[in-house]
Coordinates of C-alpha atoms in Angstrom, one line a residue:
X234 CA 0.4 4.7 -8.6
X235 CA 1.9 7.9 -8.3
X236 CA 4.1 7.6 -11.2
X237 CA 1.0 6.1 -12.9
X238 CA -1.0 9.2 -12.2
X239 CA 1.7 11.6 -13.5
X240 CA 2.2 9.6 -16.7
X241 CA -1.5 9.1 -17.7
X242 CA -3.0 12.1 -15.8
X243 CA -3.4 14.4 -19.1
X244 CA -4.8 11.7 -21.3
X245 CA -6.8 9.9 -18.7
X246 CA -8.6 13.3 -17.9
X247 CA -9.2 14.0 -21.5
X248 CA -10.8 10.6 -22.3
X249 CA -13.1 10.9 -19.2
X250 CA -14.2 14.2 -20.6
X251 CA -14.8 12.7 -24.1
X252 CA -16.6 9.5 -22.7
X253 CA -18.8 12.0 -21.0
X254 CA -20.3 12.5 -24.5
X255 CA -20.9 8.8 -25.3
X256 CA -24.6 8.0 -26.4
X257 CA -26.7 6.8 -23.4
X258 CA -29.3 4.0 -23.8
X259 CA -32.2 6.7 -24.2
X260 CA -30.1 8.0 -27.1
X261 CA -30.1 4.6 -28.8
X262 CA -33.9 4.1 -27.7
X263 CA -34.8 7.3 -29.5
X264 CA -32.6 6.9 -32.5
X265 CA -34.3 3.3 -33.4
X266 CA -37.5 4.8 -33.6
X267 CA -36.6 7.2 -36.1
X268 CA -37.7 6.4 -39.9
X269 CA -35.0 7.9 -42.0
X270 CA -31.3 8.8 -42.1
X271 CA -32.5 12.6 -41.9
X272 CA -34.2 11.8 -38.8
X273 CA -31.4 10.0 -37.3
X274 CA -29.0 12.9 -38.3
X275 CA -31.3 15.4 -36.8
X276 CA -31.3 13.6 -33.6
X277 CA -27.5 13.1 -33.3
X278 CA -27.0 17.0 -34.2
X279 CA -29.4 18.4 -31.7
X280 CA -29.2 16.0 -28.9
X281 CA -25.8 14.2 -28.4
X282 CA -22.2 14.9 -28.3
X283 CA -22.0 14.8 -32.3
X284 CA -23.5 18.3 -32.4
X285 CA -20.3 20.0 -33.1
X286 CA -19.3 17.8 -36.0
X287 CA -22.8 17.7 -37.5
X288 CA -23.2 21.5 -37.1
X289 CA -23.0 22.3 -40.6
X290 CA -25.1 19.7 -42.4
X291 CA -28.4 20.0 -43.7
X292 CA -30.0 17.1 -42.1
X293 CA -33.1 17.3 -44.4
X294 CA -30.6 16.4 -47.5
X295 CA -27.8 14.3 -45.9
X296 CA -27.3 11.0 -47.5
X297 CA -26.3 7.6 -45.5
X298 CA -22.8 7.4 -46.7
X299 CA -22.2 11.1 -46.2
X300 CA -23.6 10.7 -42.5
X301 CA -21.6 7.6 -41.6
X302 CA -18.3 9.4 -43.1
X303 CA -18.8 12.4 -40.5
X304 CA -19.1 10.0 -38.1
X305 CA -15.9 8.3 -38.8
X306 CA -14.3 11.8 -38.8
X307 CA -15.5 12.1 -35.2
X308 CA -13.4 9.1 -34.5
X309 CA -10.6 10.6 -36.4
X310 CA -10.9 13.8 -34.3
X311 CA -10.9 11.8 -31.2
X312 CA -7.8 9.9 -32.1
X313 CA -5.9 13.2 -32.9
X314 CA -6.8 14.8 -29.6
X315 CA -5.3 11.7 -27.7
X316 CA -2.2 11.7 -29.7
X317 CA -1.7 15.6 -28.4
X318 CA -2.3 14.6 -24.9
X319 CA 0.1 11.7 -25.2
X320 CA 4.0 11.3 -25.6
X321 CA 6.7 8.7 -26.2
X322 CA 5.4 5.2 -26.4
X323 CA 1.8 6.4 -25.8
X324 CA 2.0 8.0 -29.1
X325 CA 3.3 4.8 -30.9
X326 CA 0.6 2.6 -29.2
X327 CA -2.4 4.9 -30.3
X328 CA -1.0 5.0 -33.6
X329 CA -1.1 1.1 -33.6
X330 CA -4.9 1.1 -32.4
X331 CA -5.6 3.2 -35.2
X332 CA -4.8 0.4 -37.7
X333 CA -8.0 -1.3 -36.8
X334 CA -10.1 1.3 -38.3
X335 CA -8.0 1.4 -41.4
X336 CA -8.4 -2.3 -41.8
X337 CA -12.1 -2.1 -41.2
X338 CA -12.5 0.3 -44.0
X339 CA -10.2 -1.7 -46.4
X340 CA -12.4 -4.8 -45.4
X341 CA -15.3 -2.7 -46.5
X342 CA -13.9 -1.8 -49.7
X343 CA -12.9 -5.3 -50.5
X344 CA -16.5 -6.3 -49.9
X345 CA -17.9 -3.6 -52.3
X346 CA -15.5 -4.7 -55.0
X347 CA -16.4 -8.4 -54.7
X348 CA -20.1 -7.6 -54.9
X349 CA -19.5 -5.4 -58.0
X350 CA -20.7 -2.2 -56.5
X351 CA -17.7 -0.2 -56.8
X352 CA -19.3 3.2 -57.3
X353 CA -16.7 6.2 -56.9
X354 CA -18.9 8.2 -54.4
X355 CA -19.6 5.0 -52.0
X356 CA -15.7 4.2 -52.0
X357 CA -14.5 8.0 -51.4
X358 CA -17.0 7.7 -48.3
X359 CA -15.3 4.5 -47.2
X360 CA -11.9 6.0 -47.1
X361 CA -11.5 8.8 -44.4
X362 CA -9.4 6.2 -42.2
X363 CA -6.7 6.2 -44.8
X364 CA -6.5 10.0 -45.0
X365 CA -3.1 9.9 -42.8
X366 CA -1.3 8.3 -45.8
X367 CA 0.1 11.6 -47.3
X368 CA 1.4 9.6 -50.2
X369 CA -1.9 7.8 -51.0
X370 CA -3.8 8.9 -53.9
X371 CA -7.2 8.7 -52.3
X372 CA -9.2 9.5 -55.5
X373 CA -7.3 7.3 -57.6
X374 CA -7.7 4.3 -55.2
X375 CA -11.4 5.1 -55.2
X376 CA -11.5 4.8 -58.7
X377 CA -9.9 1.5 -59.1
X378 CA -11.3 -0.7 -61.6
X379 CA -10.6 -3.9 -60.0
X380 CA -9.2 -5.6 -56.9
X381 CA -5.9 -6.0 -58.4
X382 CA -5.6 -2.3 -59.3
X383 CA -6.8 -1.4 -55.8
X384 CA -4.2 -3.5 -54.1
X385 CA -1.6 -1.9 -56.4
X386 CA -2.9 1.4 -55.2
X387 CA -2.0 0.5 -51.5
X388 CA 1.7 -0.3 -52.8
X389 CA 4.1 0.9 -49.9
X390 CA 1.6 -0.1 -47.1
X391 CA 2.0 -3.4 -44.9
X392 CA -1.8 -4.0 -46.2
X393 CA -0.9 -4.5 -49.9
X394 CA 1.9 -7.0 -48.7
X395 CA -0.7 -8.8 -46.5
X396 CA -3.1 -9.2 -49.3
X397 CA -1.2 -9.7 -52.6
X398 CA -0.5 -13.3 -51.9
X399 CA -4.3 -14.0 -52.3
X400 CA -5.5 -11.8 -55.2
X401 CA -5.3 -14.7 -57.9
X402 CA -7.3 -17.0 -55.6
X403 CA -10.5 -18.2 -56.8
X404 CA -13.1 -15.5 -56.4
X405 CA -15.5 -17.7 -54.3
X406 CA -13.0 -17.8 -51.5
X407 CA -10.8 -14.9 -52.1
X408 CA -12.7 -12.2 -49.9
X409 CA -12.6 -14.9 -47.0
X410 CA -8.7 -15.1 -47.4
X411 CA -8.0 -11.4 -47.9
X412 CA -10.2 -10.5 -44.6
X413 CA -8.2 -13.3 -42.9
X414 CA -4.8 -11.7 -43.8
X415 CA -5.9 -8.3 -42.6
X416 CA -7.0 -9.5 -39.4
X417 CA -4.1 -11.7 -38.9
X418 CA -1.7 -8.9 -39.6
X419 CA -3.4 -6.5 -37.3
X420 CA -3.5 -9.0 -34.4
X421 CA 0.0 -9.9 -34.7
X422 CA 1.3 -6.3 -34.9
X423 CA -0.6 -5.6 -31.7
X424 CA 0.8 -8.6 -30.1
X425 CA 4.2 -7.7 -31.2
X426 CA 4.2 -4.1 -30.1
X427 CA 2.3 -4.5 -26.5
X428 CA 5.5 -6.3 -25.7
X429 CA 7.8 -3.8 -27.3
X430 CA 6.2 -0.6 -26.3
X431 CA 4.8 -1.4 -23.1
X432 CA 6.4 -2.4 -19.7
X433 CA 4.9 -3.4 -16.1
X434 CA 1.1 -3.2 -15.6
X435 CA 0.4 -1.5 -19.1
X436 CA 1.8 -4.6 -21.0
X437 CA 0.0 -6.8 -18.5
X438 CA -3.3 -5.0 -19.4
X439 CA -2.8 -4.7 -23.1
X440 CA -1.8 -8.5 -23.3
X441 CA -5.0 -9.2 -21.4
X442 CA -7.0 -7.3 -23.8
X443 CA -5.3 -8.5 -26.7
X444 CA -5.1 -12.1 -25.6
X445 CA -8.9 -12.4 -25.1
X446 CA -9.3 -10.7 -28.8
X447 CA -7.0 -13.5 -30.2
X448 CA -8.8 -16.3 -28.4
X449 CA -12.1 -15.1 -29.7
X450 CA -10.7 -14.3 -33.2
X451 CA -9.3 -17.8 -33.1
X452 CA -12.7 -19.5 -32.1
X453 CA -14.7 -17.4 -34.5
X454 CA -12.8 -17.9 -37.7
X455 CA -12.5 -21.7 -36.8
X456 CA -16.2 -21.6 -36.7
X457 CA -16.8 -19.7 -39.9
X458 CA -14.4 -22.3 -41.6
X459 CA -16.2 -25.1 -40.3
X460 CA -19.7 -23.8 -41.1
X461 CA -19.1 -22.1 -44.6
X462 CA -15.8 -23.8 -46.0
X463 CA -14.4 -27.0 -46.6
X464 CA -10.7 -26.3 -45.7
X465 CA -8.5 -29.1 -44.5
X466 CA -7.2 -29.0 -40.8
X467 CA -3.7 -28.2 -42.0
X468 CA -4.8 -25.0 -43.8
X469 CA -7.0 -24.1 -40.6
X470 CA -4.0 -24.2 -38.6
X471 CA -2.5 -21.4 -40.9
X472 CA -5.1 -18.9 -39.9
X473 CA -4.7 -19.3 -36.1
X474 CA -2.6 -17.3 -34.1
X475 CA -0.4 -19.5 -31.8
X476 CA -1.1 -17.6 -28.6
X477 CA -3.6 -19.0 -26.1
X478 CA -4.8 -16.6 -23.3
X479 CA -7.8 -18.1 -21.6
X480 CA -8.1 -21.1 -23.8
X481 CA -5.9 -24.2 -24.2
X482 CA -4.1 -25.4 -27.3
X483 CA -5.9 -28.8 -26.7
X484 CA -9.2 -27.0 -27.1
X485 CA -8.2 -25.2 -30.1
X486 CA -7.2 -28.6 -31.6
X487 CA -10.5 -30.0 -30.6
X488 CA -12.2 -27.0 -32.4
X489 CA -10.5 -27.7 -35.4
X490 CA -11.1 -31.4 -35.3
X491 CA -14.8 -31.1 -34.6
X492 CA -16.8 -33.0 -37.3
X493 CA -19.9 -30.5 -37.3
X494 CA -21.0 -27.3 -35.3
X495 CA -22.7 -29.6 -32.5
X496 CA -19.3 -31.1 -31.8
X497 CA -17.9 -27.6 -32.0
X498 CA -20.2 -26.5 -29.4
X499 CA -19.5 -29.2 -27.1
X500 CA -15.7 -28.6 -27.3
X501 CA -16.3 -24.7 -26.7
X502 CA -18.5 -25.6 -23.7
X503 CA -15.3 -26.4 -21.9
X504 CA -13.8 -23.2 -22.4
X505 CA -14.3 -19.9 -20.7
X506 CA -16.2 -18.5 -23.8
X507 CA -19.0 -21.4 -23.8
X508 CA -21.8 -18.7 -23.2
X509 CA -21.1 -17.3 -26.9
X510 CA -23.5 -20.1 -27.9
X511 CA -25.6 -20.8 -25.0
X512 CA -29.3 -21.0 -25.8
X513 CA -29.1 -19.2 -29.1
X514 CA -28.5 -19.9 -32.7
X515 CA -24.9 -20.0 -33.6
X516 CA -25.6 -16.6 -35.7
X517 CA -25.8 -14.7 -32.4
X518 CA -22.1 -15.6 -31.8
X519 CA -20.8 -12.3 -33.1
X520 CA -23.4 -10.3 -31.2
X521 CA -22.3 -12.1 -27.8
X522 CA -18.7 -11.7 -28.6
X523 CA -19.1 -7.9 -29.1
X524 CA -21.1 -7.8 -25.8
X525 CA -18.5 -9.7 -24.1
X526 CA -15.6 -7.2 -25.4
X527 CA -17.7 -4.3 -24.7
X528 CA -18.3 -5.2 -21.1
X529 CA -14.5 -5.9 -20.6
X530 CA -13.4 -2.5 -22.0
X531 CA -16.0 -0.5 -20.3
X532 CA -14.9 -2.0 -16.8
X533 CA -11.1 -1.5 -17.6
X534 CA -11.8 2.0 -18.4
X535 CA -13.7 2.9 -15.4
X536 CA -11.4 0.8 -13.0
X537 CA -7.9 1.3 -14.3
X538 CA -8.1 5.1 -15.3
X539 CA -4.2 5.6 -14.9
X540 CA -3.0 3.1 -17.3
X541 CA -3.3 2.3 -21.0
X542 CA -6.8 1.1 -20.5
X543 CA -7.9 4.7 -20.7
X544 CA -6.6 4.9 -24.3
X545 CA -7.2 1.5 -25.4
X546 CA -10.7 1.0 -23.7
X547 CA -11.9 4.7 -24.9
X548 CA -11.1 4.1 -28.5
X549 CA -12.6 0.5 -28.4
X550 CA -15.7 1.6 -26.7
X551 CA -16.0 4.8 -29.3
X552 CA -15.7 2.3 -32.1
X553 CA -18.5 0.4 -30.8
X554 CA -20.5 3.5 -30.6
X555 CA -19.6 4.3 -34.3
X556 CA -20.5 0.8 -35.4
X557 CA -23.9 0.7 -33.2
X558 CA -24.8 4.1 -35.1
X559 CA -24.0 2.5 -38.5
X560 CA -26.0 -0.6 -37.6
X561 CA -29.2 1.3 -36.8
X562 CA -28.8 3.4 -40.1
X563 CA -28.9 -0.1 -41.9
X564 CA -31.8 -1.2 -40.1
X565 CA -33.8 1.8 -40.8
X566 CA -32.9 1.9 -44.5
X567 CA -34.2 -1.8 -44.6
X568 CA -37.2 -1.1 -42.7
X569 CA -36.5 -3.3 -39.7
X570 CA -38.7 -2.8 -36.7
X571 CA -37.0 -1.0 -33.7
X572 CA -36.9 -4.3 -31.6
X573 CA -35.0 -6.1 -34.5
X574 CA -32.5 -3.2 -34.7
X575 CA -32.1 -3.2 -30.9
X576 CA -30.4 -6.8 -31.4
X577 CA -27.5 -5.4 -33.1
X578 CA -26.7 -2.4 -30.7
X579 CA -23.7 -3.4 -28.7
X580 CA -23.5 -2.9 -24.8
X581 CA -27.3 -2.2 -23.9
X582 CA -28.8 -5.4 -24.2
X583 CA -30.4 -7.0 -21.1
X584 CA -29.0 -10.4 -22.1
X585 CA -25.3 -9.1 -22.7

């Protein structure tokens, strides 16, 4: 315990100070009542921990993409602070966690390309998490004329290698395969590096958090394939990470063999993840999954402050907060009522 307190003392103290600036339920309740991006920006600027990063903006004129970009830069600032307070394997592991945000940015860009909405300003606003690649021409990447050119622009990164085999696939299913390839790359990387970089209780914590995420990743993608695609069983197995944490291999086999979503749910009911579909339409699965992960990270962050959890869980909770704000902005953009927007805010619903 003493060694852990010494090892994580500085970074644990820093994450606790930073977590004190997380949005509170009352902040979310205030934000969902706003009617425009400008009103959201003003609330964040004058009432929350985002005041410093938003200090120089004109909230009356800010655009949605610009505000989201600034919020992403706040996450990068937090990441850089943790890097300064860390050393040795801590730095390597923090760098690994940052991959998740890079991959989410690339997935967003892929959706923009596939939808035919590749406007240069929109693309540039999606790229802040890629700026640490000093050799990457962000402007050129944003101006790519098609997906092939975009992937060529990522040459030299592991992301390009993960995506390249799927570029020539039929466009109807290409996006699915590309996103799967990126997610698989990330989870396998975290699994490999958790065992390589961490020792003792740190490794146990990281393996638990990553193991649960892999379990649910496998369940979620099997469900999506079953519901929206017609892949044979052999192909589905190629998209499964062969690592089981709280679920048995036999249950994974049963999910893959299920003839329809009803049978899928019956198999899932035998597992610790049965509640994801309980008493709700299957479309709520992802929201319940996010609430589930949020609660795990919230508990680990509070209960194990002098461990790798102070790093992993802080960044994950910050990621949830960023996604919550983006979801609220999107809901306001489409004039959804506050109670509907509230369904997409992770971590504060009474049913979570």
